[in-house]
mmCIF file of C-alpha atoms in Angstrom:
data_model
loop_
_atom_site.group_PDB
_atom_site.id
_atom_site.type_symbol
_atom_site.label_atom_id
_atom_site.label_comp_id
_atom_site.label_asym_id
_atom_site.label_seq_id
_atom_site.Cartn_x
_atom_site.Cartn_y
_atom_site.Cartn_z
ATOM 1 C CA MET M 1 0.001 0.026 -0.005
ATOM 2 C CA ARG M 2 1.519 3.346 -1.012
ATOM 3 C CA ALA M 3 0.745 6.869 0.139
ATOM 4 C CA PRO M 4 -0.948 9.179 -2.359
ATOM 5 C CA ASN M 5 1.374 11.847 -3.762
ATOM 6 C CA GLY M 6 2.075 14.458 -1.117
ATOM 7 C CA PHE M 7 -0.033 12.647 1.496
ATOM 8 C CA GLY M 8 2.908 12.555 3.870
ATOM 9 C CA THR M 9 3.102 16.344 3.996
ATOM 10 C CA VAL M 10 -0.424 16.756 5.444
ATOM 11 C CA ALA M 11 -0.956 16.562 9.170
ATOM 12 C CA ARG M 12 -3.921 14.878 10.876
ATOM 13 C CA LEU M 13 -5.767 15.189 14.188
ATOM 14 C CA SER M 14 -6.681 12.286 16.343
ATOM 15 C CA GLY M 15 -7.944 11.729 19.890
ATOM 16 C CA ASN M 16 -11.059 12.159 22.036
ATOM 17 C CA ARG M 17 -12.355 13.928 25.090
ATOM 18 C CA ARG M 18 -10.830 11.419 27.492
ATOM 19 C CA ARG M 19 -7.237 11.987 26.291
ATOM 20 C CA PRO M 20 -5.232 14.769 24.646
ATOM 21 C CA PHE M 21 -5.836 15.295 20.955
ATOM 22 C CA ILE M 22 -2.710 14.486 18.901
ATOM 23 C CA ILE M 23 -1.591 16.368 15.793
ATOM 24 C CA LYS M 24 0.557 14.060 13.682
ATOM 25 C CA LYS M 25 1.799 13.658 10.128
ATOM 26 C CA VAL M 26 2.636 10.564 7.983
ATOM 27 C CA THR M 27 6.409 10.290 7.415
ATOM 28 C CA GLY M 28 6.505 6.916 5.727
ATOM 29 C CA TRP M 29 4.938 3.424 5.429
ATOM 30 C CA ASN M 30 6.039 0.143 6.973
ATOM 31 C CA ASP M 31 6.261 -3.234 5.234
ATOM 32 C CA LYS M 32 2.606 -3.967 5.865
ATOM 33 C CA GLY M 33 1.578 -0.690 4.301
ATOM 34 C CA HIS M 34 0.581 0.941 7.546
ATOM 35 C CA PRO M 35 1.463 4.648 8.004
ATOM 36 C CA ILE M 36 4.356 5.738 10.171
ATOM 37 C CA TYR M 37 3.440 8.857 12.140
ATOM 38 C CA GLU M 38 5.497 11.681 13.571
ATOM 39 C CA ILE M 39 3.872 13.630 16.394
ATOM 40 C CA ILE M 40 3.721 17.369 15.774
ATOM 41 C CA GLY M 41 2.043 18.416 19.014
ATOM 42 C CA TYR M 42 -0.813 18.017 21.485
ATOM 43 C CA ALA M 43 -4.025 19.903 22.252
ATOM 44 C CA ALA M 44 -6.379 19.896 25.223
ATOM 45 C CA THR M 45 -9.459 20.309 23.015
ATOM 46 C CA ARG M 46 -10.512 19.375 19.435
ATOM 47 C CA GLU M 47 -10.983 23.092 18.619
ATOM 48 C CA GLU M 48 -7.460 23.946 19.756
ATOM 49 C CA GLY M 49 -6.107 20.927 17.856
ATOM 50 C CA LEU M 50 -7.890 21.988 14.609
ATOM 51 C CA ILE M 51 -6.268 25.488 14.886
ATOM 52 C CA ILE M 52 -2.822 23.942 15.340
ATOM 53 C CA LEU M 53 -3.490 21.541 12.502
ATOM 54 C CA SER M 54 -4.655 24.323 10.198
ATOM 55 C CA GLU M 55 -1.586 26.405 10.972
ATOM 56 C CA TYR M 56 0.742 23.465 10.360
ATOM 57 C CA ASN M 57 -0.871 22.426 7.067
ATOM 58 C CA ARG M 58 -0.687 25.968 5.825
ATOM 59 C CA ASP M 59 2.958 26.379 6.735
ATOM 60 C CA PRO M 60 4.581 23.123 8.028
ATOM 61 C CA TRP M 61 7.120 23.424 10.854
ATOM 62 C CA ASP M 62 10.284 21.693 9.689
ATOM 63 C CA VAL M 63 12.333 21.271 12.819
ATOM 64 C CA ASP M 64 14.509 18.649 14.466
ATOM 65 C CA ARG M 65 12.963 18.573 17.843
ATOM 66 C CA ALA M 66 16.003 17.169 19.597
ATOM 67 C CA LYS M 67 18.313 19.828 18.215
ATOM 68 C CA ILE M 68 16.216 22.964 17.955
ATOM 69 C CA THR M 69 17.910 25.751 19.931
ATOM 70 C CA LEU M 70 16.383 28.431 22.075
ATOM 71 C CA GLN M 71 17.135 30.980 19.346
ATOM 72 C CA GLN M 72 15.450 28.888 16.730
ATOM 73 C CA LEU M 73 12.389 28.257 18.889
ATOM 74 C CA PHE M 74 12.160 31.967 19.717
ATOM 75 C CA ASP M 75 12.371 32.889 16.019
ATOM 76 C CA LEU M 76 9.614 30.352 15.198
ATOM 77 C CA TRP M 77 7.493 31.587 18.130
ATOM 78 C CA LYS M 78 7.828 35.176 16.920
ATOM 79 C CA GLU M 79 6.566 34.058 13.516
ATOM 80 C CA LYS M 80 3.753 31.757 14.667
ATOM 81 C CA LYS M 81 2.561 32.950 18.034
ATOM 82 C CA ALA M 82 3.735 36.466 18.813
ATOM 83 C CA PRO M 83 1.448 38.134 16.181
ATOM 84 C CA LYS M 84 -1.521 36.952 18.190
ATOM 85 C CA LEU M 85 -0.403 39.055 21.232
ATOM 86 C CA GLY M 86 -1.143 42.724 21.729
ATOM 87 C CA ALA M 87 1.443 45.138 20.483
ATOM 88 C CA SER M 88 2.577 46.111 24.001
ATOM 89 C CA ASN M 89 2.865 42.498 25.232
ATOM 90 C CA ARG M 90 4.681 41.461 22.027
ATOM 91 C CA ALA M 91 7.230 44.263 22.419
ATOM 92 C CA SER M 92 7.757 43.328 26.060
ATOM 93 C CA MET M 93 8.421 39.671 25.176
ATOM 94 C CA THR M 94 10.803 40.644 22.374
ATOM 95 C CA SER M 95 12.713 42.991 24.682
ATOM 96 C CA ALA M 96 12.885 40.354 27.421
ATOM 97 C CA TYR M 97 14.603 37.886 25.148
ATOM 98 C CA LYS M 98 17.960 39.730 25.250
ATOM 99 C CA TYR M 99 18.304 38.452 28.838
ATOM 100 C CA CYS M 100 17.706 34.861 27.619
ATOM 101 C CA ALA M 101 19.951 35.179 24.588
ATOM 102 C CA PRO M 102 23.117 33.788 26.266
ATOM 103 C CA LEU M 103 21.365 30.383 26.142
ATOM 104 C CA GLY M 104 20.424 30.956 22.486
ATOM 105 C CA ASN M 105 22.591 28.161 21.084
ATOM 106 C CA LYS M 106 21.577 25.578 23.601
ATOM 107 C CA PRO M 107 19.045 22.858 22.521
ATOM 108 C CA TYR M 108 15.735 23.954 24.112
ATOM 109 C CA LYS M 109 14.956 20.548 25.537
ATOM 110 C CA GLN M 110 18.127 20.668 27.556
ATOM 111 C CA ILE M 111 17.261 23.929 29.276
ATOM 112 C CA ARG M 112 16.201 23.543 32.951
ATOM 113 C CA SER M 113 14.381 25.720 35.399
ATOM 114 C CA TYR M 114 17.573 26.756 37.226
ATOM 115 C CA GLN M 115 18.965 28.143 33.981
ATOM 116 C CA MET M 116 15.735 29.994 33.160
ATOM 117 C CA GLN M 117 15.678 31.328 36.771
ATOM 118 C CA GLU M 118 19.270 32.570 36.415
ATOM 119 C CA THR M 119 18.207 34.836 33.490
ATOM 120 C CA ILE M 120 15.714 36.450 35.833
ATOM 121 C CA ASP M 121 17.946 36.694 38.877
ATOM 122 C CA THR M 122 20.949 38.186 36.976
ATOM 123 C CA CYS M 123 19.043 40.639 34.729
ATOM 124 C CA GLY M 124 19.615 43.440 37.232
ATOM 125 C CA LYS M 125 16.245 44.975 36.467
ATOM 126 C CA SER M 126 13.036 45.781 38.342
ATOM 127 C CA TYR M 127 10.033 43.503 38.968
ATOM 128 C CA SER M 128 8.405 44.503 35.656
ATOM 129 C CA THR M 129 11.387 43.243 33.534
ATOM 130 C CA GLN M 130 11.690 40.177 35.658
ATOM 131 C CA ALA M 131 8.012 39.435 35.119
ATOM 132 C CA ALA M 132 8.453 39.913 31.334
ATOM 133 C CA ILE M 133 11.284 37.341 31.276
ATOM 134 C CA LYS M 134 9.272 34.900 33.290
ATOM 135 C CA ASN M 135 6.305 35.395 30.981
ATOM 136 C CA LEU M 136 8.482 34.825 27.928
ATOM 137 C CA TRP M 137 9.798 31.493 29.225
ATOM 138 C CA GLY M 138 6.153 30.543 29.839
ATOM 139 C CA HIS M 139 5.227 31.324 26.235
ATOM 140 C CA LEU M 140 8.213 29.450 24.885
ATOM 141 C CA ASP M 141 7.551 26.436 27.122
ATOM 142 C CA ARG M 142 3.932 26.150 26.018
ATOM 143 C CA PHE M 143 4.964 26.482 22.363
ATOM 144 C CA ALA M 144 7.678 23.812 22.836
ATOM 145 C CA LEU M 145 5.201 21.553 24.585
ATOM 146 C CA GLU M 146 2.763 22.011 21.718
ATOM 147 C CA MET M 147 5.479 20.948 19.270
ATOM 148 C CA ASP M 148 6.468 17.979 21.329
ATOM 149 C CA ILE M 149 9.955 19.362 21.982
ATOM 150 C CA ILE M 150 9.513 19.043 25.715
ATOM 151 C CA ASN M 151 7.111 17.069 27.931
ATOM 152 C CA ARG M 152 6.969 19.383 30.909
ATOM 153 C CA CYS M 153 7.048 23.148 31.474
ATOM 154 C CA PHE M 154 10.014 24.105 33.710
ATOM 155 C CA SER M 155 8.841 27.712 33.523
ATOM 156 C CA ASP M 156 6.097 26.736 36.054
ATOM 157 C CA LEU M 157 8.816 26.762 38.709
ATOM 158 C CA LEU M 158 10.106 30.269 37.980
ATOM 159 C CA THR M 159 9.775 33.196 40.412
ATOM 160 C CA SER M 160 10.280 36.922 40.074
ATOM 161 C CA ASP M 161 10.128 39.933 42.441
ATOM 162 C CA PRO M 162 6.557 40.732 43.467
ATOM 163 C CA VAL M 163 4.887 43.916 42.431
ATOM 164 C CA PRO M 164 5.663 46.452 45.205
ATOM 165 C CA PRO M 165 2.743 47.901 47.117
ATOM 166 C CA THR M 166 1.351 51.020 45.436
ATOM 167 C CA GLN M 167 2.628 54.311 46.678
ATOM 168 C CA LYS M 168 -0.322 56.159 45.296
ATOM 169 C CA GLN M 169 -2.155 58.333 47.770
ATOM 170 C CA PRO M 170 -5.746 59.341 47.023
ATOM 171 C CA PHE M 171 -6.885 62.950 47.691
ATOM 172 C CA THR M 172 -8.423 63.399 51.123
ATOM 173 C CA ASP M 173 -11.875 64.973 51.379
ATOM 174 C CA ASP M 174 -10.313 68.164 52.656
ATOM 175 C CA GLU M 175 -8.022 68.278 49.648
ATOM 176 C CA VAL M 176 -10.922 67.767 47.247
ATOM 177 C CA ASN M 177 -12.694 70.613 48.957
ATOM 178 C CA THR M 178 -9.574 72.769 48.529
ATOM 179 C CA VAL M 179 -9.642 72.076 44.831
ATOM 180 C CA TRP M 180 -13.272 73.101 44.624
ATOM 181 C CA LYS M 181 -12.439 76.499 46.225
ATOM 182 C CA HIS M 182 -10.152 77.186 43.294
ATOM 183 C CA GLN M 183 -12.498 75.956 40.585
ATOM 184 C CA ASN M 184 -12.602 79.269 38.783
ATOM 185 C CA GLU M 185 -8.879 79.517 38.342
ATOM 186 C CA PRO M 186 -7.290 78.558 35.042
ATOM 187 C CA TRP M 187 -7.038 74.729 34.425
ATOM 188 C CA VAL M 188 -8.287 73.799 37.909
ATOM 189 C CA ASP M 189 -11.439 72.507 36.167
ATOM 190 C CA SER M 190 -9.270 69.729 34.684
ATOM 191 C CA VAL M 191 -8.347 68.549 38.149
ATOM 192 C CA LEU M 192 -11.975 68.295 39.136
ATOM 193 C CA VAL M 193 -12.814 66.374 35.967
ATOM 194 C CA PHE M 194 -10.009 63.947 36.762
ATOM 195 C CA LEU M 195 -11.320 63.534 40.319
ATOM 196 C CA TYR M 196 -14.897 62.858 39.262
ATOM 197 C CA SER M 197 -14.358 60.682 36.160
ATOM 198 C CA GLY M 198 -11.210 58.605 36.690
ATOM 199 C CA TRP M 199 -9.562 59.323 33.292
ATOM 200 C CA ARG M 200 -5.834 58.833 32.845
ATOM 201 C CA ILE M 201 -3.905 61.997 31.897
ATOM 202 C CA SER M 202 -3.330 60.717 28.387
ATOM 203 C CA GLU M 203 -7.023 59.896 27.974
ATOM 204 C CA LEU M 204 -8.370 63.253 29.119
ATOM 205 C CA LEU M 205 -5.906 65.371 27.245
ATOM 206 C CA SER M 206 -6.580 63.484 23.952
ATOM 207 C CA MET M 207 -10.362 63.627 24.380
ATOM 208 C CA LYS M 208 -12.072 65.579 21.578
ATOM 209 C CA LYS M 209 -15.293 67.518 21.969
ATOM 210 C CA SER M 210 -16.875 65.051 19.599
ATOM 211 C CA ASP M 211 -16.349 62.430 22.381
ATOM 212 C CA VAL M 212 -18.559 64.382 24.706
ATOM 213 C CA ASP M 213 -22.328 64.001 24.455
ATOM 214 C CA LEU M 214 -24.020 66.630 26.633
ATOM 215 C CA GLN M 215 -27.424 65.382 25.785
ATOM 216 C CA ALA M 216 -26.669 61.870 26.933
ATOM 217 C CA GLY M 217 -24.466 63.241 29.695
ATOM 218 C CA THR M 218 -21.414 61.120 28.808
ATOM 219 C CA MET M 219 -17.755 61.284 27.871
ATOM 220 C CA LYS M 220 -16.115 58.602 25.755
ATOM 221 C CA GLY M 221 -12.451 57.751 25.635
ATOM 222 C CA GLY M 222 -9.801 55.378 26.980
ATOM 223 C CA THR M 223 -6.532 53.766 26.039
ATOM 224 C CA LYS M 224 -4.168 51.077 27.216
ATOM 225 C CA THR M 225 -6.347 47.968 27.429
ATOM 226 C CA LYS M 226 -9.122 46.353 25.440
ATOM 227 C CA ALA M 227 -11.543 46.825 28.316
ATOM 228 C CA GLY M 228 -10.469 50.478 28.753
ATOM 229 C CA LYS M 229 -10.802 51.586 25.132
ATOM 230 C CA ASP M 230 -13.870 53.534 24.030
ATOM 231 C CA ARG M 231 -15.368 53.289 27.487
ATOM 232 C CA VAL M 232 -18.270 55.557 28.424
ATOM 233 C CA VAL M 233 -18.198 57.534 31.681
ATOM 234 C CA PRO M 234 -21.230 59.618 32.733
ATOM 235 C CA ILE M 235 -20.575 63.256 33.474
ATOM 236 C CA HIS M 236 -21.003 63.798 37.218
ATOM 237 C CA SER M 237 -23.515 66.566 37.895
ATOM 238 C CA LYS M 238 -20.953 68.503 39.868
ATOM 239 C CA ILE M 239 -18.525 68.852 36.983
ATOM 240 C CA ARG M 240 -21.094 69.219 34.217
ATOM 241 C CA PRO M 241 -20.956 73.058 34.283
ATOM 242 C CA LEU M 242 -17.144 72.840 33.977
ATOM 243 C CA VAL M 243 -17.465 70.472 30.980
ATOM 244 C CA GLU M 244 -20.099 72.728 29.365
ATOM 245 C CA ARG M 245 -17.861 75.762 29.733
ATOM 246 C CA ARG M 246 -14.922 73.904 28.029
ATOM 247 C CA MET M 247 -17.211 72.825 25.231
ATOM 248 C CA ASN M 248 -17.841 76.496 24.379
ATOM 249 C CA GLU M 249 -14.256 77.400 24.139
ATOM 250 C CA PRO M 250 -12.238 77.329 20.811
ATOM 251 C CA GLY M 251 -10.463 74.176 19.748
ATOM 252 C CA SER M 252 -11.453 70.607 18.870
ATOM 253 C CA TYR M 253 -10.137 69.160 22.110
ATOM 254 C CA LEU M 254 -12.012 69.298 25.364
ATOM 255 C CA PHE M 255 -8.966 70.695 27.075
ATOM 256 C CA SER M 256 -7.296 72.785 24.397
ATOM 257 C CA TYR M 257 -4.201 74.844 24.955
ATOM 258 C CA ASN M 258 -3.763 77.762 22.537
ATOM 259 C CA GLY M 259 -6.415 76.101 20.379
ATOM 260 C CA LYS M 260 -4.512 72.782 20.180
ATOM 261 C CA GLN M 261 -4.178 69.636 22.181
ATOM 262 C CA CYS M 262 -2.450 70.244 25.470
ATOM 263 C CA SER M 263 0.696 68.131 25.805
ATOM 264 C CA GLN M 264 1.356 66.131 28.922
ATOM 265 C CA SER M 265 4.586 68.038 29.567
ATOM 266 C CA GLN M 266 2.709 71.350 29.429
ATOM 267 C CA TYR M 267 -0.032 70.058 31.671
ATOM 268 C CA ARG M 268 2.439 68.776 34.228
ATOM 269 C CA LEU M 269 3.734 72.372 34.598
ATOM 270 C CA PHE M 270 0.230 73.510 35.425
ATOM 271 C CA TRP M 271 -0.053 70.602 37.880
ATOM 272 C CA ALA M 272 3.202 71.443 39.583
ATOM 273 C CA ASP M 273 1.961 74.986 40.152
ATOM 274 C CA PHE M 274 -1.259 73.636 41.695
ATOM 275 C CA MET M 275 0.511 71.298 44.095
ATOM 276 C CA LYS M 276 2.891 74.012 45.207
ATOM 277 C CA ALA M 277 0.111 76.596 45.732
ATOM 278 C CA TRP M 278 -2.119 74.127 47.608
ATOM 279 C CA GLY M 279 0.622 72.506 49.669
ATOM 280 C CA MET M 280 -0.117 69.060 48.221
ATOM 281 C CA ASP M 281 1.960 66.281 46.838
ATOM 282 C CA HIS M 282 -0.070 64.288 44.324
ATOM 283 C CA THR M 283 0.327 63.093 40.683
ATOM 284 C CA PRO M 284 -2.506 63.420 38.042
ATOM 285 C CA HIS M 285 -2.871 59.615 38.179
ATOM 286 C CA GLU M 286 -3.741 59.821 41.884
ATOM 287 C CA CYS M 287 -6.944 61.526 40.820
ATOM 288 C CA ARG M 288 -7.881 58.187 39.178
ATOM 289 C CA HIS M 289 -7.079 56.409 42.448
ATOM 290 C CA THR M 290 -9.209 58.946 44.290
ATOM 291 C CA PHE M 291 -12.230 58.291 42.009
ATOM 292 C CA ARG M 292 -11.933 54.559 42.453
ATOM 293 C CA THR M 293 -11.475 54.839 46.234
ATOM 294 C CA ARG M 294 -14.519 57.107 46.587
ATOM 295 C CA LEU M 295 -16.603 54.766 44.490
ATOM 296 C CA ASP M 296 -15.698 51.913 46.814
ATOM 297 C CA ARG M 297 -16.338 53.941 49.875
ATOM 298 C CA ALA M 298 -19.818 54.936 48.582
ATOM 299 C CA GLY M 299 -20.708 51.286 47.986
ATOM 300 C CA ALA M 300 -20.849 51.413 44.201
ATOM 301 C CA ASN M 301 -21.535 48.166 42.357
ATOM 302 C CA GLN M 302 -18.288 46.241 41.562
ATOM 303 C CA LYS M 303 -19.262 45.775 37.882
ATOM 304 C CA CYS M 304 -20.066 49.432 37.502
ATOM 305 C CA CYS M 305 -16.674 50.334 39.045
ATOM 306 C CA ASP M 306 -14.904 48.028 36.594
ATOM 307 C CA LEU M 307 -16.695 49.514 33.606
ATOM 308 C CA LEU M 308 -16.050 53.093 34.668
ATOM 309 C CA MET M 309 -12.372 52.400 35.254
ATOM 310 C CA GLY M 310 -11.896 50.294 32.151
ATOM 311 C CA HIS M 311 -10.944 47.175 34.172
ATOM 312 C CA VAL M 312 -11.890 43.566 33.483
ATOM 313 C CA SER M 313 -13.987 42.016 36.232
ATOM 314 C CA LYS M 314 -12.052 39.282 38.001
ATOM 315 C CA ASP M 315 -14.926 36.845 38.469
ATOM 316 C CA THR M 316 -16.555 35.123 35.610
ATOM 317 C CA GLY M 317 -20.092 35.982 36.727
ATOM 318 C CA ASN M 318 -19.482 39.690 36.611
ATOM 319 C CA ARG M 319 -17.342 39.517 33.463
ATOM 320 C CA VAL M 320 -19.722 37.477 31.370
ATOM 321 C CA TYR M 321 -23.225 37.805 32.672
ATOM 322 C CA ASN M 322 -23.502 41.097 34.503
ATOM 323 C CA HIS M 323 -24.572 43.809 32.050
ATOM 324 C CA LYS M 324 -25.057 47.343 33.328
ATOM 325 C CA THR M 325 -27.118 50.079 31.714
ATOM 326 C CA LEU M 326 -26.117 53.716 31.315
ATOM 327 C CA ASP M 327 -28.529 54.726 34.023
ATOM 328 C CA GLU M 328 -26.859 52.307 36.432
ATOM 329 C CA LEU M 329 -23.467 53.742 35.604
ATOM 330 C CA LYS M 330 -24.792 57.295 36.155
ATOM 331 C CA ALA M 331 -26.208 56.233 39.510
ATOM 332 C CA ALA M 332 -22.797 54.827 40.494
ATOM 333 C CA VAL M 333 -20.954 58.025 39.442
ATOM 334 C CA GLU M 334 -23.353 60.179 41.440
ATOM 335 C CA LEU M 335 -22.514 58.289 44.618
ATOM 336 C CA VAL M 336 -19.266 60.191 44.664
ATOM 337 C CA GLU M 337 -19.851 63.328 46.729
#
């Protein structure tokens, strides 16, 4: 029995729900005409296996599993897997590789957890870089496991410095009252909008007037994460007059400076003057922490808080099934005094 022309180049999927699905290809035929298989990888579900199978058949991975080096695996991972990550995460992983590169010529299946850990311990960087290196080893291990290069993930044993406790200090109620006393002074309105809406500095300064709907009583904006982009935040009744006044000023941005978008560097000069004049020591981002803290203190619904802040709910029930209306978001915002 002979294989049809080109049959050996096409991978197949086998398995069932009681055991891992196996992606394999025919590499030859024995004397009895039975196919000889080479395992390409494993998948936990049929759907995952079909995705791997489709990718392999479209562009077969031609590697010697026993000899593939860290550098070769990383290059293949960048081609096959990295494009599925977000731009920021992808850049972080690529940057982290330079700390792993000294092991680049070593066969990947020979690399052990103590060697991976050493790349973290000797990087000489902060917790964020250490976490990126650890994350990269996890990605590479899972990819190597999928390709049957390894049979266990040593990256599961890795550790990195924990995220330090936040040093952010919310505004006190007395400090918020102090800001209100200066509301008619130039640019102080922006501080109050920060305090009552939770925007990041980049989000508020890039917000255009077209993103503000006074009829609906909302502002739309957001950056950084999928959950945070294009989020809608109701305009608190206390800051609505400030927003309306800004909407009547020249310029396409809500907070324009000389008719153009105000840069962060320019805004921080305004901010430094405020802090000095008021005897305070806060950053613009601490307004966001203040908004979240005051929502919590007022007993706002957790899902509403997540939506207003642009965060993903941690529990599945809230994340998947809990839908909130605009009226409910408005009610949550108005809880902040």
